[in-house]
PDB file of C-alpha atoms in Angstrom:
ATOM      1  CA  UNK N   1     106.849  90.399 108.411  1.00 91.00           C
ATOM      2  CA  UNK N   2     103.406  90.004 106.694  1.00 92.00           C
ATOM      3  CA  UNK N   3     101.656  91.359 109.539  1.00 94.00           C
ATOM      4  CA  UNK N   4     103.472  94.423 109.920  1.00 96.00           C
ATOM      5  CA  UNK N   5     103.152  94.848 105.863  1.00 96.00           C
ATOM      6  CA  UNK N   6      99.078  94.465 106.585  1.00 96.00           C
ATOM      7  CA  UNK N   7      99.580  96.848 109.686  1.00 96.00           C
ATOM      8  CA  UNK N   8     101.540  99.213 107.612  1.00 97.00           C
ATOM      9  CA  UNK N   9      99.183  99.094 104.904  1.00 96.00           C
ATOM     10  CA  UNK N  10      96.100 100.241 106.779  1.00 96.00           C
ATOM     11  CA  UNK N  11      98.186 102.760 108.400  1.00 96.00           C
ATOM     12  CA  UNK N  12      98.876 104.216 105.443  1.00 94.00           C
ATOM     13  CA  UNK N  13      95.743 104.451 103.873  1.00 92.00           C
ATOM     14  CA  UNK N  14      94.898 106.693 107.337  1.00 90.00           C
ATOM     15  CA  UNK N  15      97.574 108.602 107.445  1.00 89.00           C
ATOM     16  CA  UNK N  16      97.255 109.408 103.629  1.00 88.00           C
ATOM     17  CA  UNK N  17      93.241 109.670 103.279  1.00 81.00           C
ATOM     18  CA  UNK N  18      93.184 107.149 101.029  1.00 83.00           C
ATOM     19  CA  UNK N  19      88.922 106.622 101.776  1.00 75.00           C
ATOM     20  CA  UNK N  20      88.363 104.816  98.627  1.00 73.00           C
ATOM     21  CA  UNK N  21      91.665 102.132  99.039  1.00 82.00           C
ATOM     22  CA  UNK N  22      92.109  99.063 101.457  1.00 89.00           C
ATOM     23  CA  UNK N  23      94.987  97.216 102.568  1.00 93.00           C
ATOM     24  CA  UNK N  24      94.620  95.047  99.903  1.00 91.00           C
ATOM     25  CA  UNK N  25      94.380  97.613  96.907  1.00 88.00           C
ATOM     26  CA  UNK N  26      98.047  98.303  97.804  1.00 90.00           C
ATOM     27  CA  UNK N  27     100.802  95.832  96.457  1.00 92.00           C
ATOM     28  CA  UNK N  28     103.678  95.559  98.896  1.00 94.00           C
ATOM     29  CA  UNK N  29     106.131  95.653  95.998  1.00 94.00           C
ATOM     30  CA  UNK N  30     104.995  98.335  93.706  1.00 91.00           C
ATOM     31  CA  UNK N  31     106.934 101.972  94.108  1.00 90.00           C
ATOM     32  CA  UNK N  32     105.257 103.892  96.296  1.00 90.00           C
ATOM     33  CA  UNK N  33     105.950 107.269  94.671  1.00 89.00           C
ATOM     34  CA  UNK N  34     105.836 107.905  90.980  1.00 78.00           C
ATOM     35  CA  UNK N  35     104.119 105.096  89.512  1.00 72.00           C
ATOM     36  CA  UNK N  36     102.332 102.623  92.247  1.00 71.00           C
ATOM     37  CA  UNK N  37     100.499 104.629  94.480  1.00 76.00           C
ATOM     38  CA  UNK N  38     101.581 107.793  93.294  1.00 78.00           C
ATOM     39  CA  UNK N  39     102.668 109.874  96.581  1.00 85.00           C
ATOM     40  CA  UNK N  40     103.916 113.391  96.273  1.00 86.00           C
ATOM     41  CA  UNK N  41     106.500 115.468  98.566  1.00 87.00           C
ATOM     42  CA  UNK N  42     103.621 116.079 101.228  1.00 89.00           C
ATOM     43  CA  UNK N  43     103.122 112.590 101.255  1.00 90.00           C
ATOM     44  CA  UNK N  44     106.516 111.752 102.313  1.00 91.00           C
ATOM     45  CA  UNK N  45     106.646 114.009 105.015  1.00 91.00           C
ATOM     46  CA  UNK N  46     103.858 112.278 106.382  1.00 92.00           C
ATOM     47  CA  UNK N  47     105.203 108.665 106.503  1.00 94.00           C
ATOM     48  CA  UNK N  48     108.033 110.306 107.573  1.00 92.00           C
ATOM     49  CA  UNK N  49     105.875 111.426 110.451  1.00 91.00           C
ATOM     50  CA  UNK N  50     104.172 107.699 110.668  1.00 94.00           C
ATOM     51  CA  UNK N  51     107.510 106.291 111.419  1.00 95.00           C
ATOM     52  CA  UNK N  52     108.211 108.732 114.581  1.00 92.00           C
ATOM     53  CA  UNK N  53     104.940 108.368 115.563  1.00 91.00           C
ATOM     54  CA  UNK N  54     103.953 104.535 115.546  1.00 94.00           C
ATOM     55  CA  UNK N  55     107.329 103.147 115.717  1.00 96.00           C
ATOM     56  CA  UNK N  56     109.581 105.582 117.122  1.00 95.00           C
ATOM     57  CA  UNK N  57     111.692 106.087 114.114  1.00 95.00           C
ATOM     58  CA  UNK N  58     113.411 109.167 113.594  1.00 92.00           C
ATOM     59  CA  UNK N  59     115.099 109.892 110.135  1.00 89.00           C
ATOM     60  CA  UNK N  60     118.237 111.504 110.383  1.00 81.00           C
ATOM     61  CA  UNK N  61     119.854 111.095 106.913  1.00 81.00           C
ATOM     62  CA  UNK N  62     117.657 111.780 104.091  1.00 74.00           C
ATOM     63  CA  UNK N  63     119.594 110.433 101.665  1.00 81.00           C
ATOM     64  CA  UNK N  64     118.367 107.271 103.480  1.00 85.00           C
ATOM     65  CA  UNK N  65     114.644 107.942 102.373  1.00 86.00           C
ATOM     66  CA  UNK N  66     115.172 106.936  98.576  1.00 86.00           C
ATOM     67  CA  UNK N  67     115.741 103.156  99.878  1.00 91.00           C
ATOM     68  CA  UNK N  68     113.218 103.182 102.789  1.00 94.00           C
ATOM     69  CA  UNK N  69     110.571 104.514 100.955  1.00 94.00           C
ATOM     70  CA  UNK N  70     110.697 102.095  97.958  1.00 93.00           C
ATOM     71  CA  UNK N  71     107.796 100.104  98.533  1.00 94.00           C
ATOM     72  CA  UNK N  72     105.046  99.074 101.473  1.00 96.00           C
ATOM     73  CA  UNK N  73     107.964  95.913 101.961  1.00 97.00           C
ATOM     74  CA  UNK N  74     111.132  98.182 102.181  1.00 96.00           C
ATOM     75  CA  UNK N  75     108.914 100.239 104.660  1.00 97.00           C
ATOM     76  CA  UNK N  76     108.091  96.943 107.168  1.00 97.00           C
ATOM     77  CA  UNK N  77     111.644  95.762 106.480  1.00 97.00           C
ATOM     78  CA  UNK N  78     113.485  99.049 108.041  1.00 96.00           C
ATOM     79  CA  UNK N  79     110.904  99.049 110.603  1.00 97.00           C
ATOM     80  CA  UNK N  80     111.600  95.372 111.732  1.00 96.00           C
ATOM     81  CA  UNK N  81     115.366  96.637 112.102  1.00 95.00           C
ATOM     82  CA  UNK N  82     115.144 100.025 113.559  1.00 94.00           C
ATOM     83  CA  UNK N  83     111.926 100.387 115.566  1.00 94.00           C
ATOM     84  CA  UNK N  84     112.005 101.527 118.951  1.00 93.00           C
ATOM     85  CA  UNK N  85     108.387 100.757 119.857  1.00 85.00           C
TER      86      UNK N  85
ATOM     87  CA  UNK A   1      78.799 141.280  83.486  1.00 87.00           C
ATOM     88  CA  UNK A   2      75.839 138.952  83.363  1.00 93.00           C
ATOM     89  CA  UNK A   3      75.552 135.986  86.116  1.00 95.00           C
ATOM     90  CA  UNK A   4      75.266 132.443  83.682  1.00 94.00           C
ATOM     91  CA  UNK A   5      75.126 129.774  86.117  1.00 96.00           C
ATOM     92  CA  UNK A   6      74.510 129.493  89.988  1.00 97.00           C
ATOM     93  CA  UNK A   7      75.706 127.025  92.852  1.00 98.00           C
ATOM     94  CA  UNK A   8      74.551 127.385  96.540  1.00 98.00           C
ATOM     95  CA  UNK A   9      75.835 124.532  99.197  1.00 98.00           C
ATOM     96  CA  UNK A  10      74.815 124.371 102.776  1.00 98.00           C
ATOM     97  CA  UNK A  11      75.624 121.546 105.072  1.00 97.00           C
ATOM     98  CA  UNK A  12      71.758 120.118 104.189  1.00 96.00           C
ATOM     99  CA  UNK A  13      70.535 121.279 100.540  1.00 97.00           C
ATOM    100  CA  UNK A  14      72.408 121.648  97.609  1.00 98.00           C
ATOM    101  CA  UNK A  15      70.744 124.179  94.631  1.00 98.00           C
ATOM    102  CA  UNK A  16      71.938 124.275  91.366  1.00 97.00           C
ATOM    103  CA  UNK A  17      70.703 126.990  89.176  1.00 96.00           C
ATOM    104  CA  UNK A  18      67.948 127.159  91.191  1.00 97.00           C
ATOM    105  CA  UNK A  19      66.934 123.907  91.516  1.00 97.00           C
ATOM    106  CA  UNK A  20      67.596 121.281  94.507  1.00 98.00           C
ATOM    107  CA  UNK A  21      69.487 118.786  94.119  1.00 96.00           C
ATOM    108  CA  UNK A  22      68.669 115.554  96.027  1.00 96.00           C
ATOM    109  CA  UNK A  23      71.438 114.478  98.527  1.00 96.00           C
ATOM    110  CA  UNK A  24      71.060 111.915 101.196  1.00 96.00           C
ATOM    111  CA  UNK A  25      74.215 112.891 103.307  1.00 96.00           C
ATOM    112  CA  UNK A  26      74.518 116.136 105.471  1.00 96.00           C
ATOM    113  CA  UNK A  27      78.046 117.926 106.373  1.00 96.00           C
ATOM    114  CA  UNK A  28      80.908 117.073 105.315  1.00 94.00           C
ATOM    115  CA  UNK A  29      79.634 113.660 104.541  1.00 94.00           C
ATOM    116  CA  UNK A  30      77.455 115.125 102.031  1.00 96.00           C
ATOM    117  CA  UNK A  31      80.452 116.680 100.247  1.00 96.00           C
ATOM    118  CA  UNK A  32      82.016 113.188  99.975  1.00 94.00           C
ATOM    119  CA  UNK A  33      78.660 112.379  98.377  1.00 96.00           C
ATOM    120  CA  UNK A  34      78.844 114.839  95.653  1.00 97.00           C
ATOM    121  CA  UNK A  35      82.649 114.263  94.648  1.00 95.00           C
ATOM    122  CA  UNK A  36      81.451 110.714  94.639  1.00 93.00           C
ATOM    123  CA  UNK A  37      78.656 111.860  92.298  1.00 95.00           C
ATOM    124  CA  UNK A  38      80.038 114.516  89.980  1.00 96.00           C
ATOM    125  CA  UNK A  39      83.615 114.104  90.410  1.00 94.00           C
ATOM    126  CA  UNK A  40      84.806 110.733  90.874  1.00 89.00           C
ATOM    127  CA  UNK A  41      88.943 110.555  89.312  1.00 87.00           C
ATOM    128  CA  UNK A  42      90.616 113.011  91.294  1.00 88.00           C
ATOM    129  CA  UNK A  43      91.480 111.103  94.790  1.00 82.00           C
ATOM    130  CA  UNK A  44      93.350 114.118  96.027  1.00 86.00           C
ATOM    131  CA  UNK A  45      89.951 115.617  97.048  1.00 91.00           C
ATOM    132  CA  UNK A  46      90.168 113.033  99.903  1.00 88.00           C
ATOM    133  CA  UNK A  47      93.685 115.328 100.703  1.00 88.00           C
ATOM    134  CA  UNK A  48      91.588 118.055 100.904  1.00 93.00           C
ATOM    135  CA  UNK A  49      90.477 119.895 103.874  1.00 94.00           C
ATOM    136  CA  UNK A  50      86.745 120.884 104.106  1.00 96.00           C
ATOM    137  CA  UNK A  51      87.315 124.488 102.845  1.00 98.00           C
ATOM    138  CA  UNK A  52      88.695 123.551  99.441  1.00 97.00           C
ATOM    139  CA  UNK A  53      86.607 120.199  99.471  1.00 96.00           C
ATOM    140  CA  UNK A  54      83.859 122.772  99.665  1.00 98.00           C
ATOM    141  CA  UNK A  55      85.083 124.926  97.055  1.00 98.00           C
ATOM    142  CA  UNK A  56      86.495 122.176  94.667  1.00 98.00           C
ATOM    143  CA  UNK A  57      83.408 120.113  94.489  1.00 98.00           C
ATOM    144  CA  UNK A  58      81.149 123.563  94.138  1.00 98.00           C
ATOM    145  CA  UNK A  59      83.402 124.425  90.901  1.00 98.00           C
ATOM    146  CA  UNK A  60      83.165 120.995  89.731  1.00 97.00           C
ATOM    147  CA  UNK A  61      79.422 120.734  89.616  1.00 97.00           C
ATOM    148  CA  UNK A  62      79.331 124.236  88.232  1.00 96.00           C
ATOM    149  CA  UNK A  63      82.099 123.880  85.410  1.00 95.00           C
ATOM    150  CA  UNK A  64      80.744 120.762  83.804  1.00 89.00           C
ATOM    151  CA  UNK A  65      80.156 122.845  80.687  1.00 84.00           C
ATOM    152  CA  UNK A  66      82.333 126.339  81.104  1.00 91.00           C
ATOM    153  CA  UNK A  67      85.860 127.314  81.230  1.00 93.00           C
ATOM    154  CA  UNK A  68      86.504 130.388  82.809  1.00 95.00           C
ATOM    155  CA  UNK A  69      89.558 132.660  82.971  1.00 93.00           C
ATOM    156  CA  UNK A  70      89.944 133.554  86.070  1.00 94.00           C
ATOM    157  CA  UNK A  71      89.095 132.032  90.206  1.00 96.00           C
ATOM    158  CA  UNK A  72      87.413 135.344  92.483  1.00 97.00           C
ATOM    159  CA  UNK A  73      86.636 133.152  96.000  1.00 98.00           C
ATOM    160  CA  UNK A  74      85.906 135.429  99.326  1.00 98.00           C
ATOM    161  CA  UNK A  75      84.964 134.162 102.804  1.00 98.00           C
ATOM    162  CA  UNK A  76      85.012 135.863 106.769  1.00 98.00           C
ATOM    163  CA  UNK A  77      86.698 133.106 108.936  1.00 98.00           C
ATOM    164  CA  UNK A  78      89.838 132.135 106.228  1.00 98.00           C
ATOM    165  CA  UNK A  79      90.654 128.573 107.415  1.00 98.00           C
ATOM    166  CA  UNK A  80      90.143 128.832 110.861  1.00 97.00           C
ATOM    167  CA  UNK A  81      88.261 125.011 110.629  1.00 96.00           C
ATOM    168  CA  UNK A  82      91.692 123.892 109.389  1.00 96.00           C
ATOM    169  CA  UNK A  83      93.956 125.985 111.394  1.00 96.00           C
ATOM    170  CA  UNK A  84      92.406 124.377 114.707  1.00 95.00           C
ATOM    171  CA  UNK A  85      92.629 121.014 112.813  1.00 93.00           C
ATOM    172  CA  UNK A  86      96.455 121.583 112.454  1.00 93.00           C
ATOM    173  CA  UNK A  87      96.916 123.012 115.931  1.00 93.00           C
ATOM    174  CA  UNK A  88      94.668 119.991 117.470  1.00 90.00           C
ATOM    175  CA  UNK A  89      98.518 117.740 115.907  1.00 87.00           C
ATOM    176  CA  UNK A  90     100.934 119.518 118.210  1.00 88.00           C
ATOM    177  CA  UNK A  91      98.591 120.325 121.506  1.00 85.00           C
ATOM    178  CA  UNK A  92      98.376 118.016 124.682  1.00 73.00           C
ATOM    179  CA  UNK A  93     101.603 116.876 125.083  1.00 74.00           C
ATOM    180  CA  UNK A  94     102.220 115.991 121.376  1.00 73.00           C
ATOM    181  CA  UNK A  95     104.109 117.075 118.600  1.00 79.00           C
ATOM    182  CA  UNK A  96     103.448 115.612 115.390  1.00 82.00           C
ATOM    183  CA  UNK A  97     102.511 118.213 113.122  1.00 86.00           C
ATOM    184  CA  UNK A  98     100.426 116.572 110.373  1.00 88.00           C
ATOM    185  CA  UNK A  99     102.292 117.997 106.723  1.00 90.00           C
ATOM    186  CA  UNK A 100      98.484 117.463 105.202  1.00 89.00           C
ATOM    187  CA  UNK A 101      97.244 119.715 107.446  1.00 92.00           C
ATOM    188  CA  UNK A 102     100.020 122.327 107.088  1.00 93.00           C
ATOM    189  CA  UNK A 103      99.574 123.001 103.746  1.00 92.00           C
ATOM    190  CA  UNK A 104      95.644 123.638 104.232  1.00 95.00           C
ATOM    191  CA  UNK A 105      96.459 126.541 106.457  1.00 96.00           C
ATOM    192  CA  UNK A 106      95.820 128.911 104.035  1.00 97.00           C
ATOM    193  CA  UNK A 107      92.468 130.248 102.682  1.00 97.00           C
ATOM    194  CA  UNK A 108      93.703 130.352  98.903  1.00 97.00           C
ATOM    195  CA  UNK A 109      94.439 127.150  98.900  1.00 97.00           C
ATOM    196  CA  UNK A 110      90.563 126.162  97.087  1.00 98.00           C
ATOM    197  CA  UNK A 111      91.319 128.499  94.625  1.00 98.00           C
ATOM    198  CA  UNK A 112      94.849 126.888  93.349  1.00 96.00           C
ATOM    199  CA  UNK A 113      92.925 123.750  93.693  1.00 95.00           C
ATOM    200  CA  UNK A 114      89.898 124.421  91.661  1.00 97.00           C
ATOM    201  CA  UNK A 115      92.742 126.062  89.084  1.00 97.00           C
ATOM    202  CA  UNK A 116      94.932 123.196  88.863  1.00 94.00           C
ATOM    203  CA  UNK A 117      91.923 120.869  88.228  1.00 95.00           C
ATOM    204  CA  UNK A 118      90.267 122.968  85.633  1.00 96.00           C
ATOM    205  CA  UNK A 119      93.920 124.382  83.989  1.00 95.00           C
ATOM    206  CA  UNK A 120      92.570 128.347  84.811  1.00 94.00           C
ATOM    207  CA  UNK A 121      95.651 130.642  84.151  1.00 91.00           C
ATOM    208  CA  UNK A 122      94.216 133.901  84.643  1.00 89.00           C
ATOM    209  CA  UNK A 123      93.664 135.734  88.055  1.00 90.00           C
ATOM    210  CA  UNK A 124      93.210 133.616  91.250  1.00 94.00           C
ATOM    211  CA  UNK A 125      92.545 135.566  94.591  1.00 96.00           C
ATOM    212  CA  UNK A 126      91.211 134.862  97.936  1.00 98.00           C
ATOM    213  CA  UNK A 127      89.478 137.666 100.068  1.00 98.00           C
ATOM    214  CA  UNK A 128      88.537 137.619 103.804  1.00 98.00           C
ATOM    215  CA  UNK A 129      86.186 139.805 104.237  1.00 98.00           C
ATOM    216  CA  UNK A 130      83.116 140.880 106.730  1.00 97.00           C
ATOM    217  CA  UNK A 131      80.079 139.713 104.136  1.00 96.00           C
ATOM    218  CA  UNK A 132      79.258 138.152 101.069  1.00 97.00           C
ATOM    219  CA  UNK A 133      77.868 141.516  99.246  1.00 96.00           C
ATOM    220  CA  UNK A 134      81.735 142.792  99.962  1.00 97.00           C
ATOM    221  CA  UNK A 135      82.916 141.077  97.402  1.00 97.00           C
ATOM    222  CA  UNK A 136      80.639 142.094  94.549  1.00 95.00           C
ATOM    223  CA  UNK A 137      82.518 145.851  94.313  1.00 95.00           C
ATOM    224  CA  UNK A 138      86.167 143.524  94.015  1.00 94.00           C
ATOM    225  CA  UNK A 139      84.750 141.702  91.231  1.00 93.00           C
ATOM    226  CA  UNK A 140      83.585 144.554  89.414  1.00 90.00           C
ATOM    227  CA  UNK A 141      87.108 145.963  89.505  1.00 90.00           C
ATOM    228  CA  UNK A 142      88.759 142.858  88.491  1.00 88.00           C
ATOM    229  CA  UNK A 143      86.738 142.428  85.394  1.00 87.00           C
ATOM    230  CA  UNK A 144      86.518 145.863  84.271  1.00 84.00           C
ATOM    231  CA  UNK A 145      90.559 146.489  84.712  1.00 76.00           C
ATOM    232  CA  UNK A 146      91.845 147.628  81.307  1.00 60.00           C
ATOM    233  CA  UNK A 147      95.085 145.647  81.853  1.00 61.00           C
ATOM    234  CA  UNK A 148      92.664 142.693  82.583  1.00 60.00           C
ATOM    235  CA  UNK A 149      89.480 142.997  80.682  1.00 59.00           C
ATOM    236  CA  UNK A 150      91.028 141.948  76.962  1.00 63.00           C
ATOM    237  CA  UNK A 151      91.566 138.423  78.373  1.00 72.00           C
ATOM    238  CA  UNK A 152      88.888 137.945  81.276  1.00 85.00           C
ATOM    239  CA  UNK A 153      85.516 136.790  79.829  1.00 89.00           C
ATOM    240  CA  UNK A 154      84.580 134.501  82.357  1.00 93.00           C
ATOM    241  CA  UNK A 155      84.865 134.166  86.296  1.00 95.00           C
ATOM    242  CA  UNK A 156      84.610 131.670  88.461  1.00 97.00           C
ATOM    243  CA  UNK A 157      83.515 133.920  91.860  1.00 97.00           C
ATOM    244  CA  UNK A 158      82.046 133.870  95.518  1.00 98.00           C
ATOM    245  CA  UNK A 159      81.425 132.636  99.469  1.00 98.00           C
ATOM    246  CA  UNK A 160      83.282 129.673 100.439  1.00 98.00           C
ATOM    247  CA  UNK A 161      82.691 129.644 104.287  1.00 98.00           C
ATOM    248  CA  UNK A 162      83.158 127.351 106.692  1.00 97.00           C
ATOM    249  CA  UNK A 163      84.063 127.704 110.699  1.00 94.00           C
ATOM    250  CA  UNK A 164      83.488 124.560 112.265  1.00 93.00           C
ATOM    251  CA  UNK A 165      83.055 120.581 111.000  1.00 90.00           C
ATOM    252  CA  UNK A 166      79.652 120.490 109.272  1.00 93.00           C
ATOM    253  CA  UNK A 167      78.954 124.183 108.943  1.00 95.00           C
ATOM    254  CA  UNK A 168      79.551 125.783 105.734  1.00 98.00           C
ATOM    255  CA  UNK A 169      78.174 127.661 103.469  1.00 97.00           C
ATOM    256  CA  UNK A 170      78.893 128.523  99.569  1.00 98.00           C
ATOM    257  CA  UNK A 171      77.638 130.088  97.200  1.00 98.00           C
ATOM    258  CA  UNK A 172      79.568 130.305  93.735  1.00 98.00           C
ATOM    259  CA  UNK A 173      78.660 131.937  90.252  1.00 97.00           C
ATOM    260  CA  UNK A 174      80.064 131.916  86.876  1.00 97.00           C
ATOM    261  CA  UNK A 175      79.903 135.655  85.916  1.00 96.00           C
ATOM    262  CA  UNK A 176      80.275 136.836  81.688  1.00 93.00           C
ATOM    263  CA  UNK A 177      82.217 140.148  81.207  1.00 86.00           C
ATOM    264  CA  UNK A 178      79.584 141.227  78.916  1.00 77.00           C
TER     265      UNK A 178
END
């Protein structure tokens, strides 16, 4: 699970343009919207994205997002249990 | 209207009221360099595409000091640079298209951003158009509108250009209605 958080993390920081942040500027349990790291909508259409793309993840209910998207940890956890690559 | 204060950014010299201003990048590098420089606590320039990276850090460098009412920004190619960016996500076989990008594909995008950073609530507007010197007659009008002029002392106005990674070209004035 810790290497998929670390994995996670840098892909992240990518996917976002994060230039000035590494993996380990981002706590795993802090909110990633709001407070924490501060994502907007745009944001969440892009890990949204990251999930289809480097795990094969496709969202269907987006009432499901509010959980998911949580934290870097809730991320990797619903990974773990739903990816398909 | 009297010209105040003067920016010009190419992808290798940077001149501020007529005077260079060192940089040691080139390209877009060399705009990371200058938010780095002048800018430094807004991370959603890193968001940004070139265009309104461009524009944004331009405005920055030239707004230190002024407020102005109003955002007048013109170029020829609109976000073409961007568009193929965005086009580049769902070509060959794949079909992601990048959100971040999306949003970009509009040139009046570096004017909302340069007014949301520096809280401008007057006129913001975006021309394409052939050449710089096309825009000069559209300013005019703008600040000498009756319905406008009461309120509009100060504009933030000119070229934002850029076609392809590392070539661009800007050259932005603040411009007194008096």
């Amino acid at each position: 699970m810790e290497q998929l958080i670390e994995q996670l993390k840098s892909q992240i920081i990518e996917a976002l343009n994060f230039e000035d942040m590494t993996p380990a500027d981002i706590d795993a349990d802090a909110p990633l919207f709001g407070e924490g790291l501060g994502l907007d909508s745009i944001d969440a259409l892009e890990l949204i994205m990251l999930l289809d793309r480097e795990y094969g993840i496709k969202l269907s209910d987006p009432k499901s997002g509010k959980a998911i998207f949580q934290s870097v940890r809730t991320m990797a956890e619903y990974i773990q249990s739903n990816r398909t690559k | 209207m009297r010209v105040t204060h003067q920016i010009e950014i190419s992808p290798t010299s940077v001149v501020l009221d007529g005077q260079t201003i060192v940089v040691e990048a080139v390209g877009d590098a060399m705009l990371v360099e200058l938010y780095r420089r002048y800018v430094c606590d807004y991370p959603k320039f890193f968001k940004m595409d070139t265009l309104s990276r461009l524009g944004f850090v331009a405005a920055e460098i030239l707004l230190k000091e002024t407020k102005v009412d109003a955002v007048i920004l013109a170029n020829r190619s609109a976000s073409i640079k961007n568009d193929n960016d965005y086009l580049a996500t769902i070509s060959e076989g794949r079909y992601y298209p990048s959100p971040a990008l999306f949003v970009y594909t509009l040139p009046n995008i570096v004017t909302g951003e340069i007014a949301i950073r520096r809280h401008v609530q007057g006129e913001t507007s975006f021309y394409v158009l052939d050449k710089p010197d096309d825009l000069d007659p559209i300013i005019r009008a703008t600040m000498s509108n009756d319905l406008q002029s009461s309120n509009l002392q100060t504009v933030l106005a000119g070229w934002v250009e850029c076609s392809e990674p590392n070539r661009f070209n800007a050259k932005l004035q603040i411009i007194w209605n008096n």
